[in-house]
Structure formats: structure tokens, C-alpha cells
Amino acid sequence: MKGTSTKIPAPSNHYDCVFIAQAFHWFANLDSLKEIHRVLKDDGVLALIWNLEDRTRADWIGELRDLYEQYESGSPQYRLGLWKPIWTTPEAAELFQVPLQAQDYPHSMTRNRETIWKRILS
């Protein structure tokens, strides 16, 4: 079934949780929040998940990110925080518990040149 953030193919009050991984920064708007709220049960939870390299773990990580981030052409990347202002609106506060609760979970992954290149291209 095809859907979008503003037209989720599910009945109202249907889900206990909506997980959005690596994507909310692309559709951080009120229409999306309304639709997500519609499909959640009254006590449902919205979980926003992102992965981000830790620049402090190795110098080369920051250096590599500095090289390719300059070509992002203003796309709404998570790290820029352009997705956060929607949560300061009265409308978002009516739909969801705000301020947001955040938690960081460190996780190490072994990567090689090919997997790093694929991540950059994504």
C-alpha cells in the first residue's frame, strides 16, 4: 500500500506506535503531525529515530563529513535541526506531548570503504 506522511493508508486510532526512522526531517510539518496523530491510538506514541556519526570518535569522521556536507544543497538534514520548530507550535502541543523527550544511545558499527560510500550517497 502506498502512502505519504499526510495520507497514511490506515484507519484512525489504529496504531500503538508510529516509528519514523531517518526521515522526519523531510516532512516536519503540521499536516504530517495531524495525520500521524489520526492513526495513533489515544495513548499511542510517536518515535523519531536517527543515526548520526560521532565526530568525536575519530578525526577522519569529522573530516569526511566536512567534505561531503558542503554539497547537501540546503536539504533538511537532521543535524541542522530544521525539523524542530514544528514542535514549538500550539498545534503540535495539542496533538502530542511537548516538549519532546530525547534519548541518545551510542552504538558502534564496523564499516568499510563501500558501506561508508553508500551512506554518503544516501
Coordinates of N, CA, C and O in Angstrom, one line a residue:
M1 N 0.8 -1.2 0.0 CA 0.0 0.0 0.0 C 0.9 1.2 0.0 O 1.8 1.4 0.8
K2 N 0.6 2.2 -0.9 CA 1.3 3.4 -0.9 C 0.7 4.4 0.0 O -0.5 4.5 0.2
G3 N 1.5 5.3 0.6 CA 1.1 6.3 1.5 C 2.1 7.4 1.5 O 3.2 7.3 1.0
T4 N 1.7 8.5 2.2 CA 2.6 9.6 2.4 C 2.5 10.0 3.9 O 1.6 9.5 4.6
S5 N 3.3 10.9 4.3 CA 3.2 11.4 5.7 C 1.9 12.1 6.0 O 1.4 12.3 7.1
T6 N 1.2 12.6 4.9 CA -0.1 13.3 5.1 C -1.3 12.5 4.6 O -2.4 12.9 4.7
K7 N -1.0 11.2 4.2 CA -2.1 10.3 3.8 C -1.6 8.9 4.1 O -1.1 8.2 3.2
I8 N -1.8 8.5 5.3 CA -1.4 7.2 5.8 C -2.5 6.2 5.5 O -3.6 6.4 6.0
P9 N -2.3 5.1 4.8 CA -3.4 4.2 4.5 C -3.7 3.3 5.7 O -3.4 2.1 5.7
A10 N -4.3 3.8 6.7 CA -4.6 3.1 7.9 C -5.8 3.8 8.5 O -6.0 5.0 8.4
P11 N -6.6 3.0 9.3 CA -7.8 3.6 10.0 C -7.3 4.5 11.1 O -6.2 4.4 11.6
S12 N -8.2 5.3 11.5 CA -8.0 6.2 12.7 C -7.9 5.4 13.9 O -8.5 4.3 14.1
N13 N -7.1 5.9 14.9 CA -6.9 5.2 16.2 C -6.5 3.7 16.0 O -7.0 2.9 16.7
H14 N -5.6 3.5 15.2 CA -5.2 2.1 14.8 C -3.9 1.6 15.4 O -3.8 0.5 15.8
Y15 N -2.9 2.5 15.5 CA -1.6 2.0 15.9 C -1.2 2.5 17.4 O -1.5 3.5 17.8
D16 N -0.5 1.6 18.1 CA 0.1 1.9 19.4 C 1.3 2.8 19.2 O 1.6 3.6 20.1
C17 N 2.0 2.6 18.1 CA 3.2 3.4 18.0 C 3.5 3.6 16.5 O 3.3 2.7 15.7
V18 N 4.0 4.8 16.1 CA 4.4 5.1 14.8 C 5.9 5.4 14.9 O 6.3 6.3 15.7
F19 N 6.7 4.6 14.2 CA 8.2 4.8 14.2 C 8.5 5.5 12.9 O 8.1 5.1 11.8
I20 N 9.3 6.5 13.0 CA 9.8 7.2 11.8 C 11.3 7.2 11.9 O 11.9 7.9 12.8
A21 N 12.0 6.5 11.1 CA 13.5 6.3 11.2 C 14.1 7.0 10.0 O 13.8 6.8 8.9
Q22 N 15.0 7.9 10.4 CA 15.9 8.6 9.4 C 15.1 9.4 8.4 O 15.5 9.6 7.2
A23 N 13.9 9.9 8.8 CA 13.0 10.6 7.7 C 12.3 11.8 8.2 O 11.9 12.6 7.4
F24 N 11.9 12.0 9.5 CA 11.0 13.0 9.9 C 11.5 14.4 9.4 O 10.7 15.3 9.1
H25 N 12.8 14.6 9.3 CA 13.3 15.9 8.9 C 12.8 16.3 7.5 O 12.9 17.5 7.1
W26 N 12.4 15.3 6.7 CA 11.9 15.6 5.3 C 10.4 16.1 5.3 O 10.0 16.6 4.3
F27 N 9.7 15.8 6.3 CA 8.3 16.2 6.3 C 7.8 16.7 7.7 O 6.7 16.4 8.1
A28 N 8.6 17.5 8.3 CA 8.3 18.1 9.6 C 7.3 19.2 9.4 O 7.7 20.4 9.5
N29 N 6.1 18.9 9.3 CA 5.1 19.9 9.1 C 3.8 19.5 9.8 O 3.6 18.4 10.2
L30 N 2.9 20.5 10.0 CA 1.7 20.3 10.8 C 0.8 19.2 10.1 O 0.1 18.4 10.8
D31 N 0.6 19.3 8.8 CA -0.2 18.3 8.1 C 0.2 16.9 8.4 O -0.6 16.0 8.6
S32 N 1.5 16.6 8.4 CA 2.1 15.3 8.7 C 1.8 14.9 10.2 O 1.3 13.8 10.5
L33 N 2.0 15.9 11.1 CA 1.7 15.6 12.5 C 0.2 15.3 12.7 O -0.1 14.4 13.5
K34 N -0.7 16.0 12.1 CA -2.1 15.7 12.2 C -2.4 14.3 11.7 O -3.2 13.6 12.3
E35 N -1.8 13.9 10.6 CA -2.1 12.5 10.0 C -1.5 11.5 10.9 O -2.2 10.4 11.2
I36 N -0.4 11.7 11.4 CA 0.3 10.7 12.4 C -0.6 10.6 13.6 O -0.9 9.5 14.1
H37 N -1.0 11.7 14.1 CA -1.9 11.7 15.3 C -3.2 10.9 15.0 O -3.7 10.2 15.9
R38 N -3.8 11.1 13.8 CA -5.0 10.4 13.5 C -4.9 8.9 13.6 O -5.8 8.2 14.0
V39 N -3.8 8.4 13.1 CA -3.7 6.9 13.1 C -3.2 6.3 14.4 O -3.3 5.1 14.6
L40 N -2.8 7.1 15.3 CA -2.3 6.6 16.6 C -3.5 6.5 17.6 O -4.5 7.2 17.5
K41 N -3.5 5.4 18.4 CA -4.5 5.3 19.5 C -4.3 6.4 20.4 O -3.3 7.1 20.5
D42 N -5.3 6.6 21.3 CA -5.3 7.7 22.2 C -4.0 7.8 23.1 O -3.5 8.8 23.4
D43 N -3.5 6.6 23.5 CA -2.3 6.6 24.3 C -1.1 6.2 23.4 O -0.1 5.7 24.0
G44 N -1.2 6.4 22.1 CA -0.1 6.0 21.2 C 1.1 6.9 21.3 O 1.0 8.0 21.9
V45 N 2.2 6.4 20.8 CA 3.5 7.1 20.9 C 4.1 7.3 19.5 O 4.0 6.4 18.6
L46 N 4.7 8.4 19.3 CA 5.4 8.7 18.1 C 6.9 8.6 18.4 O 7.3 9.3 19.4
A47 N 7.6 7.8 17.7 CA 9.1 7.6 18.0 C 9.9 8.1 16.8 O 9.7 7.6 15.7
L48 N 10.7 9.1 17.0 CA 11.6 9.6 15.9 C 13.0 9.1 16.1 O 13.5 9.3 17.2
I49 N 13.6 8.5 15.1 CA 14.9 7.8 15.3 C 15.8 8.3 14.2 O 15.4 8.4 13.0
W50 N 17.0 8.6 14.6 CA 18.1 9.0 13.7 C 19.4 8.3 14.0 O 19.7 8.1 15.2
N51 N 20.2 8.1 13.1 CA 21.6 7.7 13.3 C 22.5 8.8 12.8 O 22.2 9.5 11.8
L52 N 23.5 9.1 13.6 CA 24.5 10.1 13.2 C 25.8 9.7 13.7 O 26.0 9.3 14.8
E53 N 26.8 9.9 12.8 CA 28.2 9.6 13.2 C 28.7 10.5 14.3 O 28.3 11.7 14.3
D54 N 29.5 10.0 15.1 CA 30.0 10.7 16.2 C 31.4 11.3 15.8 O 32.4 10.6 15.7
R55 N 31.4 12.6 15.5 CA 32.6 13.3 15.1 C 33.8 13.1 16.1 O 34.9 13.3 15.7
T56 N 33.4 12.9 17.3 CA 34.5 12.9 18.4 C 35.2 11.5 18.4 O 36.2 11.4 19.1
R57 N 34.7 10.5 17.8 CA 35.3 9.2 17.8 C 36.6 9.1 17.1 O 37.5 8.3 17.5
A58 N 36.7 9.8 16.0 CA 37.9 9.8 15.2 C 38.0 11.0 14.3 O 37.0 11.4 13.8
D59 N 39.2 11.6 14.2 CA 39.3 12.8 13.4 C 38.8 12.6 11.9 O 38.2 13.5 11.4
W60 N 39.0 11.4 11.4 CA 38.7 11.2 10.0 C 37.2 11.3 9.7 O 36.7 11.7 8.7
I61 N 36.4 11.0 10.7 CA 34.9 11.0 10.6 C 34.5 12.5 10.4 O 33.8 12.8 9.4
G62 N 34.9 13.4 11.2 CA 34.6 14.8 11.0 C 35.2 15.3 9.7 O 34.5 16.1 9.0
E63 N 36.4 15.0 9.4 CA 37.0 15.5 8.1 C 36.2 15.0 6.9 O 35.9 15.8 6.0
L64 N 35.8 13.7 6.9 CA 35.0 13.2 5.8 C 33.6 13.9 5.7 O 33.2 14.3 4.7
R65 N 33.0 14.1 6.9 CA 31.7 14.8 6.9 C 31.8 16.2 6.3 O 31.0 16.7 5.6
D66 N 32.9 16.9 6.8 CA 33.1 18.2 6.3 C 33.2 18.3 4.8 O 32.8 19.2 4.1
L67 N 33.8 17.2 4.2 CA 34.0 17.2 2.7 C 32.6 17.1 2.0 O 32.4 17.8 1.0
Y68 N 31.8 16.2 2.4 CA 30.6 15.9 1.7 C 29.4 16.8 2.1 O 28.5 17.0 1.3
E69 N 29.4 17.3 3.3 CA 28.2 18.1 3.8 C 28.1 19.4 3.0 O 27.0 19.9 2.9
Q70 N 29.2 19.9 2.5 CA 29.1 21.1 1.7 C 28.3 21.0 0.4 O 28.0 22.0 -0.2
Y71 N 28.0 19.8 0.0 CA 27.3 19.5 -1.2 C 25.8 19.1 -1.0 O 25.1 18.7 -1.9
E72 N 25.3 19.3 0.2 CA 24.0 18.9 0.5 C 22.9 19.9 0.0 O 21.7 19.6 0.1
S73 N 23.3 21.0 -0.5 CA 22.4 22.0 -1.2 C 21.2 22.4 -0.4 O 20.1 22.5 -0.9
G74 N 21.4 22.6 0.9 CA 20.3 23.1 1.8 C 19.2 22.0 2.1 O 18.2 22.4 2.6
S75 N 19.5 20.8 1.8 CA 18.5 19.8 2.2 C 18.3 19.7 3.7 O 19.3 20.0 4.4
P76 N 17.1 19.4 4.2 CA 16.8 19.5 5.6 C 17.4 18.3 6.4 O 16.7 17.5 7.0
Q77 N 18.7 18.3 6.5 CA 19.3 17.2 7.2 C 19.0 17.3 8.7 O 18.8 18.3 9.3
Y78 N 18.9 16.1 9.4 CA 18.6 16.0 10.8 C 19.5 16.9 11.6 O 19.0 17.7 12.5
R79 N 20.8 16.9 11.4 CA 21.7 17.6 12.3 C 21.5 19.1 12.2 O 21.9 19.8 13.2
L80 N 20.9 19.6 11.2 CA 20.6 21.0 11.1 C 19.5 21.5 12.0 O 19.4 22.7 12.3
G81 N 18.7 20.6 12.5 CA 17.6 20.9 13.4 C 16.4 21.6 12.8 O 15.5 22.1 13.5
L82 N 16.3 21.6 11.5 CA 15.2 22.3 10.8 C 13.8 21.7 11.1 O 12.8 22.3 10.9
W83 N 13.9 20.4 11.6 CA 12.7 19.7 11.9 C 12.1 20.1 13.3 O 11.0 19.8 13.6
K84 N 12.9 20.8 14.1 CA 12.5 21.1 15.5 C 11.4 22.2 15.6 O 10.6 22.1 16.5
P85 N 11.4 23.2 14.8 CA 10.4 24.3 15.1 C 9.0 23.9 15.1 O 8.2 24.5 15.8
I86 N 8.6 22.9 14.3 CA 7.2 22.5 14.3 C 6.7 22.1 15.7 O 5.5 22.3 16.1
W87 N 7.6 21.6 16.6 CA 7.3 21.2 17.9 C 7.0 22.3 18.9 O 6.6 22.1 20.0
T88 N 7.4 23.5 18.4 CA 7.1 24.7 19.3 C 5.8 25.4 19.0 O 5.5 26.4 19.7
T89 N 5.0 24.8 18.1 CA 3.7 25.4 17.7 C 2.6 25.0 18.7 O 2.7 23.8 19.2
P90 N 1.6 25.8 18.9 CA 0.5 25.4 19.7 C -0.2 24.2 19.2 O -0.7 23.3 19.9
E91 N -0.3 24.1 17.8 CA -0.9 23.0 17.2 C -0.3 21.6 17.5 O -0.9 20.6 17.8
A92 N 1.1 21.6 17.5 CA 1.8 20.4 17.8 C 1.6 20.0 19.3 O 1.4 18.8 19.6
A93 N 1.5 21.0 20.1 CA 1.3 20.8 21.6 C -0.1 20.2 21.8 O -0.2 19.4 22.7
E94 N -1.0 20.5 21.0 CA -2.4 20.0 21.2 C -2.4 18.5 20.7 O -3.2 17.7 21.3
L95 N -1.6 18.1 19.8 CA -1.6 16.8 19.2 C -0.7 15.8 20.0 O -1.0 14.6 20.2
F96 N 0.5 16.3 20.5 CA 1.5 15.5 21.1 C 2.0 16.1 22.4 O 1.9 17.3 22.6
Q97 N 2.6 15.3 23.2 CA 3.2 15.7 24.4 C 4.5 16.5 24.0 O 5.4 15.9 23.5
V98 N 4.5 17.8 24.3 CA 5.7 18.5 24.1 C 6.1 19.3 25.3 O 5.2 19.6 26.1
P99 N 7.3 19.5 25.7 CA 8.5 19.3 24.8 C 8.8 17.8 24.6 O 8.3 17.0 25.4
L100 N 9.5 17.6 23.5 CA 9.8 16.2 23.2 C 10.8 15.6 24.3 O 11.5 16.3 24.9
Q101 N 10.7 14.3 24.4 CA 11.6 13.6 25.3 C 12.7 13.0 24.3 O 12.3 12.3 23.4
A102 N 13.9 13.2 24.7 CA 15.0 12.7 23.8 C 15.9 11.8 24.6 O 16.1 12.0 25.8
Q103 N 16.5 10.9 23.9 CA 17.5 9.9 24.5 C 18.5 9.6 23.4 O 18.1 9.2 22.3
D104 N 19.8 9.6 23.7 CA 20.8 9.2 22.8 C 21.3 7.8 23.3 O 21.4 7.5 24.4
Y105 N 21.5 7.0 22.3 CA 22.0 5.6 22.5 C 23.3 5.4 21.7 O 23.2 5.3 20.4
P106 N 24.5 5.4 22.3 CA 25.7 5.2 21.5 C 25.7 3.8 20.9 O 25.2 2.8 21.6
H107 N 26.1 3.6 19.7 CA 26.2 2.3 19.1 C 27.3 2.3 18.1 O 27.4 3.2 17.2
S108 N 28.2 1.4 18.2 CA 29.4 1.3 17.3 C 29.1 0.3 16.2 O 28.5 -0.7 16.5
M109 N 29.5 0.6 15.0 CA 29.4 -0.3 13.9 C 30.7 -0.3 13.1 O 31.3 0.8 12.9
T110 N 31.1 -1.5 12.7 CA 32.3 -1.6 11.8 C 31.9 -1.3 10.4 O 30.9 -1.9 9.9
R111 N 32.6 -0.5 9.7 CA 32.3 -0.1 8.4 C 33.6 -0.3 7.5 O 34.7 -0.2 8.0
N112 N 33.3 -0.5 6.2 CA 34.4 -0.5 5.3 C 34.2 0.6 4.3 O 33.2 1.3 4.3
R113 N 35.1 0.8 3.3 CA 35.0 1.8 2.4 C 33.7 1.8 1.6 O 33.1 2.8 1.4
E114 N 33.2 0.6 1.2 CA 32.0 0.5 0.4 C 30.8 0.9 1.2 O 29.9 1.7 0.7
T115 N 30.7 0.5 2.5 CA 29.5 0.9 3.2 C 29.5 2.4 3.6 O 28.4 3.0 3.7
I116 N 30.7 2.9 3.8 CA 30.8 4.3 4.1 C 30.3 5.1 2.9 O 29.6 6.1 3.0
W117 N 30.8 4.7 1.7 CA 30.4 5.4 0.5 C 28.9 5.4 0.3 O 28.3 6.4 -0.1
K118 N 28.3 4.2 0.5 CA 26.8 4.1 0.3 C 26.1 5.1 1.3 O 25.1 5.6 0.9
R119 N 26.6 5.2 2.5 CA 26.0 6.1 3.5 C 26.1 7.5 3.0 O 25.1 8.3 3.1
I120 N 27.2 7.9 2.5 CA 27.4 9.3 2.0 C 26.5 9.5 0.8 O 25.8 10.6 0.8
L121 N 26.3 8.6 0.0 CA 25.4 8.8 -1.2 C 23.9 8.8 -0.8 O 23.1 9.3 -1.6
S122 N 23.6 8.3 0.3 CA 22.2 8.3 0.7 C 21.8 9.7 1.2 O 20.7 10.1 1.3

